[in-house]
CSV table of C-alpha atoms in Angstrom, one decimal:
chain,number,residue,atom,x,y,z
A,922,MET,CA,35.6,138.0,-23.8
A,923,ASN,CA,31.8,137.7,-23.5
A,924,GLN,CA,29.7,139.4,-20.9
A,925,ARG,CA,29.3,136.3,-18.7
A,926,HIS,CA,33.1,135.9,-18.5
A,927,LYS,CA,33.4,139.5,-17.4
A,928,GLN,CA,30.8,138.9,-14.7
A,929,ILE,CA,32.6,135.8,-13.5
A,930,LEU,CA,35.9,137.7,-13.1
A,931,SER,CA,34.1,140.6,-11.4
A,932,ILE,CA,32.6,138.1,-8.8
A,933,MET,CA,36.0,136.5,-8.3
A,934,SER,CA,37.6,139.9,-7.7
A,935,ASP,CA,35.6,140.2,-4.5
A,936,GLY,CA,36.0,136.7,-3.1
A,937,ARG,CA,39.0,135.3,-5.1
A,938,LYS,CA,37.5,131.7,-4.9
A,939,VAL,CA,34.1,130.6,-6.4
A,940,THR,CA,32.2,127.4,-6.7
A,941,VAL,CA,30.5,126.2,-9.9
A,942,ASN,CA,27.2,126.0,-8.0
A,943,ASP,CA,27.3,129.6,-6.7
A,944,LEU,CA,28.2,131.0,-10.1
A,945,ALA,CA,25.4,129.0,-11.8
A,946,GLU,CA,22.9,130.4,-9.3
A,947,GLN,CA,24.1,134.0,-9.5
A,948,LEU,CA,24.3,134.0,-13.3
A,949,GLU,CA,21.2,131.9,-13.8
A,950,VAL,CA,22.8,129.4,-16.2
A,951,SER,CA,23.5,125.6,-15.9
A,952,GLN,CA,26.5,124.2,-14.0
A,953,ALA,CA,27.7,122.7,-17.3
A,954,THR,CA,27.8,126.2,-18.8
A,955,ILE,CA,29.8,127.5,-15.9
A,956,ARG,CA,32.3,124.7,-16.1
A,957,GLN,CA,32.8,125.5,-19.8
A,958,ASP,CA,33.2,129.2,-19.0
A,959,LEU,CA,35.8,128.4,-16.3
A,960,THR,CA,37.8,126.2,-18.6
A,961,GLN,CA,37.8,128.9,-21.3
A,962,LEU,CA,39.0,131.5,-18.7
A,963,GLU,CA,41.7,129.1,-17.4
A,964,ASN,CA,42.9,128.5,-20.9
A,965,LYS,CA,43.3,132.3,-21.4
A,966,GLY,CA,45.2,132.5,-18.1
A,967,PHE,CA,42.7,134.5,-16.0
A,968,LEU,CA,42.1,131.9,-13.3
A,969,ARG,CA,43.0,128.4,-12.1
A,970,ARG,CA,40.4,125.5,-11.9
A,971,VAL,CA,40.1,123.6,-8.6
A,972,HIS,CA,37.8,120.9,-7.5
A,973,GLY,CA,34.2,122.3,-7.7
A,974,GLY,CA,35.2,125.8,-8.8
A,975,ALA,CA,38.1,128.2,-9.5
A,976,VAL,CA,40.5,130.6,-7.8
A,977,LEU,CA,42.5,133.7,-8.5
A,978,ASP,CA,46.0,133.2,-7.2
A,979,GLU,CA,48.1,135.7,-5.2
A,980,THR,CA,51.0,135.6,-7.6
A,981,ASP,CA,53.3,137.7,-9.7
A,982,ASP,CA,51.9,135.9,-12.7
A,983,ILE,CA,50.4,138.6,-15.0
A,984,SER,CA,48.0,136.3,-16.6
A,985,HIS,CA,46.3,135.5,-13.3
A,986,ARG,CA,46.3,139.1,-12.1
A,987,MET,CA,44.7,140.3,-15.3
A,988,GLY,CA,41.5,138.7,-14.1
A,989,ILE,CA,41.3,140.7,-10.9
A,990,ASN,CA,39.2,143.8,-11.3
A,991,TYR,CA,39.3,143.2,-15.0
A,992,GLU,CA,36.8,145.8,-16.1
A,993,GLN,CA,38.5,148.6,-14.1
A,994,LYS,CA,41.9,147.7,-15.5
A,995,LEU,CA,40.6,147.5,-19.0
A,996,ARG,CA,39.1,151.0,-18.8
A,997,ILE,CA,42.5,152.4,-17.5
A,998,ALA,CA,44.3,150.6,-20.4
A,999,ARG,CA,42.0,151.9,-23.0
A,1000,MET,CA,42.3,155.5,-21.8
A,1001,ALA,CA,46.1,155.2,-21.7
A,1002,ALA,CA,46.1,153.9,-25.3
A,1003,GLN,CA,44.5,157.2,-26.4
A,1004,TYR,CA,47.8,159.0,-25.6
A,1005,VAL,CA,49.8,156.8,-28.0
A,1006,ASN,CA,50.2,158.1,-31.6
A,1007,GLU,CA,50.7,156.2,-34.8
A,1008,GLY,CA,54.4,155.7,-35.4
A,1009,GLU,CA,55.4,156.4,-31.8
A,1010,THR,CA,58.0,154.5,-29.8
A,1011,ILE,CA,57.0,153.8,-26.3
A,1012,TYR,CA,58.2,151.7,-23.3
A,1013,ILE,CA,55.7,149.4,-21.5
A,1014,GLU,CA,56.7,148.0,-18.1
A,1015,SER,CA,55.3,144.9,-16.5
A,1016,GLY,CA,52.0,144.5,-14.8
A,1017,SER,CA,48.4,143.4,-15.5
A,1018,ILE,CA,47.1,146.8,-16.5
A,1019,ASN,CA,50.1,147.2,-18.8
A,1020,ALA,CA,49.5,143.8,-20.4
A,1021,LEU,CA,45.9,144.9,-21.3
A,1022,PHE,CA,47.3,148.3,-22.4
A,1023,ALA,CA,49.8,146.6,-24.6
A,1024,LYS,CA,47.1,144.7,-26.4
A,1025,GLU,CA,45.3,148.0,-27.1
A,1026,VAL,CA,48.4,149.7,-28.4
A,1027,SER,CA,49.4,146.8,-30.6
A,1028,ARG,CA,46.5,147.7,-32.8
A,1029,ILE,CA,48.0,151.2,-33.5
A,1030,PRO,CA,49.9,151.1,-36.9
A,1031,LYS,CA,53.6,151.6,-37.0
A,1032,THR,CA,54.0,151.8,-33.2
A,1033,THR,CA,57.2,150.4,-31.7
A,1034,ILE,CA,56.7,148.8,-28.3
A,1035,ILE,CA,59.8,148.3,-26.0
A,1036,THR,CA,59.3,146.1,-23.0
A,1037,SER,CA,61.3,144.1,-20.5
A,1038,ASN,CA,58.4,141.7,-20.0
A,1039,ALA,CA,58.3,138.4,-21.9
A,1040,PHE,CA,54.6,137.8,-21.3
A,1041,ILE,CA,53.7,141.2,-22.9
A,1042,ALA,CA,56.0,140.6,-25.9
A,1043,ARG,CA,54.6,137.2,-26.4
A,1044,GLN,CA,50.9,138.1,-26.2
A,1045,ILE,CA,51.1,140.9,-28.7
A,1046,GLY,CA,54.0,139.7,-30.9
A,1047,LYS,CA,51.9,138.0,-33.6
A,1048,GLU,CA,49.1,140.6,-33.8
A,1049,ALA,CA,51.0,143.9,-33.4
A,1050,LEU,CA,50.7,146.3,-36.3
A,1051,GLY,CA,54.1,147.7,-35.5
A,1052,ASN,CA,57.4,146.5,-33.9
A,1053,VAL,CA,58.0,144.8,-30.6
A,1054,ILE,CA,61.4,145.0,-28.9
A,1055,LEU,CA,62.0,142.7,-25.9
A,1056,LEU,CA,64.9,143.7,-23.8
A,1057,GLY,CA,67.4,141.1,-22.7
A,1058,GLY,CA,68.5,140.5,-19.1
A,1059,LEU,CA,68.2,138.2,-16.2
A,1060,TYR,CA,64.9,136.3,-16.5
A,1061,GLN,CA,62.4,136.2,-13.5
A,1062,PRO,CA,60.2,133.2,-14.3
A,1063,GLU,CA,57.1,134.0,-12.2
A,1064,SER,CA,56.7,137.6,-13.4
A,1065,GLU,CA,58.4,137.0,-16.8
A,1066,CYS,CA,60.4,140.2,-16.3
A,1067,MET,CA,64.0,140.9,-17.5
A,1068,VAL,CA,66.1,142.6,-14.9
A,1069,GLY,CA,69.8,143.5,-14.2
A,1070,ASN,CA,72.6,145.4,-15.9
A,1071,LEU,CA,71.9,143.9,-19.3
A,1072,VAL,CA,68.5,145.6,-19.4
A,1073,LYS,CA,70.2,148.9,-18.7
A,1074,ILE,CA,72.7,148.3,-21.5
A,1075,CYS,CA,69.9,147.6,-23.9
A,1076,LEU,CA,68.1,150.8,-22.8
A,1077,ASN,CA,71.1,152.9,-23.5
A,1078,ALA,CA,70.9,152.0,-27.2
A,1079,LEU,CA,67.2,153.0,-27.5
A,1080,ASN,CA,65.1,156.1,-27.4
A,1081,PHE,CA,61.4,156.4,-26.6
A,1082,THR,CA,58.9,159.2,-26.1
A,1083,LYS,CA,56.7,157.8,-23.4
A,1084,ALA,CA,56.9,155.2,-20.6
A,1085,PHE,CA,54.0,153.4,-19.1
A,1086,ILE,CA,54.7,152.1,-15.6
A,1087,GLY,CA,52.7,149.9,-13.2
A,1088,ILE,CA,53.1,150.1,-9.4
A,1089,ASP,CA,52.5,148.2,-6.2
A,1090,GLY,CA,52.1,151.2,-3.9
A,1091,PHE,CA,51.6,155.0,-3.8
A,1092,SER,CA,51.9,157.0,-0.7
A,1093,ILE,CA,52.4,160.8,-0.2
A,1094,GLU,CA,55.5,160.1,2.0
A,1095,THR,CA,57.4,157.7,-0.3
A,1096,GLY,CA,56.0,158.2,-3.8
A,1097,PHE,CA,55.6,155.3,-6.2
A,1098,THR,CA,56.9,151.9,-5.0
A,1099,GLY,CA,57.2,148.2,-6.1
A,1100,ARG,CA,57.7,144.8,-4.5
A,1101,ASP,CA,60.8,143.8,-6.4
A,1102,MET,CA,64.1,145.6,-5.9
A,1103,MET,CA,65.6,144.7,-9.3
A,1104,ARG,CA,62.6,145.7,-11.2
A,1105,ALA,CA,62.4,149.0,-9.2
A,1106,GLU,CA,66.0,149.7,-10.2
A,1107,ILE,CA,65.1,149.4,-13.9
A,1108,ASN,CA,61.9,151.4,-13.5
A,1109,SER,CA,63.8,154.3,-11.8
A,1110,GLU,CA,66.2,154.3,-14.8
A,1111,ILE,CA,63.3,154.3,-17.3
A,1112,ILE,CA,61.4,157.1,-15.5
A,1113,SER,CA,64.5,159.3,-15.3
A,1114,ARG,CA,65.1,158.9,-19.1
A,1115,SER,CA,61.5,159.1,-20.4
A,1116,PRO,CA,60.3,162.5,-21.8
A,1117,GLN,CA,56.8,161.6,-20.4
A,1118,THR,CA,55.9,159.1,-17.8
A,1119,PHE,CA,52.5,157.6,-17.2
A,1120,ILE,CA,51.6,155.6,-14.1
A,1121,LEU,CA,48.7,153.1,-14.6
A,1122,THR,CA,47.2,151.8,-11.4
A,1123,ASP,CA,43.9,150.9,-9.8
A,1124,ALA,CA,42.9,152.8,-6.7
A,1125,SER,CA,43.7,149.9,-4.4
A,1126,LYS,CA,47.4,150.9,-4.6
A,1127,PHE,CA,46.9,154.3,-3.0
A,1128,GLY,CA,48.1,154.4,0.6
A,1129,LYS,CA,50.3,151.3,0.2
A,1130,ILE,CA,54.1,151.3,0.5
A,1131,ALA,CA,56.0,148.5,-1.2
A,1132,LEU,CA,59.6,147.6,-0.6
A,1133,SER,CA,61.5,149.7,-3.3
A,1134,ARG,CA,60.9,153.2,-4.5
A,1135,TYR,CA,60.5,154.0,-8.2
A,1136,CYS,CA,60.2,157.8,-8.1
A,1137,GLY,CA,58.5,160.7,-6.5
A,1138,VAL,CA,55.3,162.4,-7.6
A,1139,GLU,CA,57.2,165.2,-9.2
A,1140,ASP,CA,58.9,162.7,-11.6
A,1141,ILE,CA,55.8,161.7,-13.5
A,1142,ASP,CA,53.5,163.5,-15.9
A,1143,TYR,CA,50.2,161.4,-15.9
A,1144,LEU,CA,48.5,159.2,-13.5
A,1145,ILE,CA,45.5,157.1,-14.8
A,1146,THR,CA,43.4,155.3,-12.2
A,1147,ASP,CA,39.9,154.1,-11.7
A,1148,GLU,CA,38.6,156.2,-8.8
A,1149,VAL,CA,39.0,159.8,-7.7
A,1150,PRO,CA,41.7,159.7,-5.0
A,1151,ALA,CA,41.4,161.1,-1.5
A,1152,PRO,CA,41.7,165.0,-1.3
A,1153,GLU,CA,45.2,164.8,0.2
A,1154,TYR,CA,46.4,162.8,-2.8
A,1155,LYS,CA,44.7,165.1,-5.3
A,1156,LYS,CA,46.4,168.1,-3.7
A,1157,VAL,CA,49.8,166.5,-3.9
A,1158,LEU,CA,49.3,165.5,-7.6
A,1159,GLU,CA,48.0,169.0,-8.5
A,1160,LYS,CA,50.9,170.7,-6.7
A,1161,ALA,CA,53.4,168.5,-8.7
A,1162,GLY,CA,51.6,169.3,-12.0
A,1163,VAL,CA,50.6,165.7,-12.6
A,1164,ASN,CA,47.6,165.2,-14.9
A,1165,LEU,CA,45.1,163.0,-13.1
A,1166,LEU,CA,42.9,161.0,-15.5
A,1167,ILE,CA,40.0,158.8,-14.5
A,1168,PRO,CA,38.1,156.8,-17.2
A,1169,GLU,CA,34.3,156.9,-17.1
């Protein structure tokens, strides 16, 4: 992804919808160049073209959400990848940060990646230097997640050393939460089984409470985010012995 593409995604993160004319003026290039850029970004799944511009959709579709706050998410993903060793077996849950993280980890030799997300398996399957295991289950088309009892049956046959989980909300009162009940059930199971659990999230999730609880603060080992959290959150994390990591 070139620098101008990153700038376009950054601008869209603030307003969600942009026009070709506005982007051309802000980036000081021709409208033809912007149209070409938007087409390329759409082909990669970062946005959707509309008449005269482009939009970032509010959707569970990972490919669209990857474009929102792209630079922050990429920094989180790259820091998380530093904690994966050659030859290790890890679990990667759904989410836009985890999708970027999976691409980073796929370059580590002999690594086995277990995931319940078809998008993640598909995007790294051909380029991974190790193995990719996609768990079976009930398929959710929009998020491309596998859920249900079959996922649990698959998990019972596998061992992994670390789990990397995305969230929709984190509050002091309720802990880590997600929008989807069936995915939350799977994530709770994974967190309870994993020797080490990493939460990967941007700071916008702090203070939010989603429908279903994953786990409490005491159940995780690392939290990687893009901003220093408020003092009350830092205190809770420190008390629980959670390693708080913030990429530069």
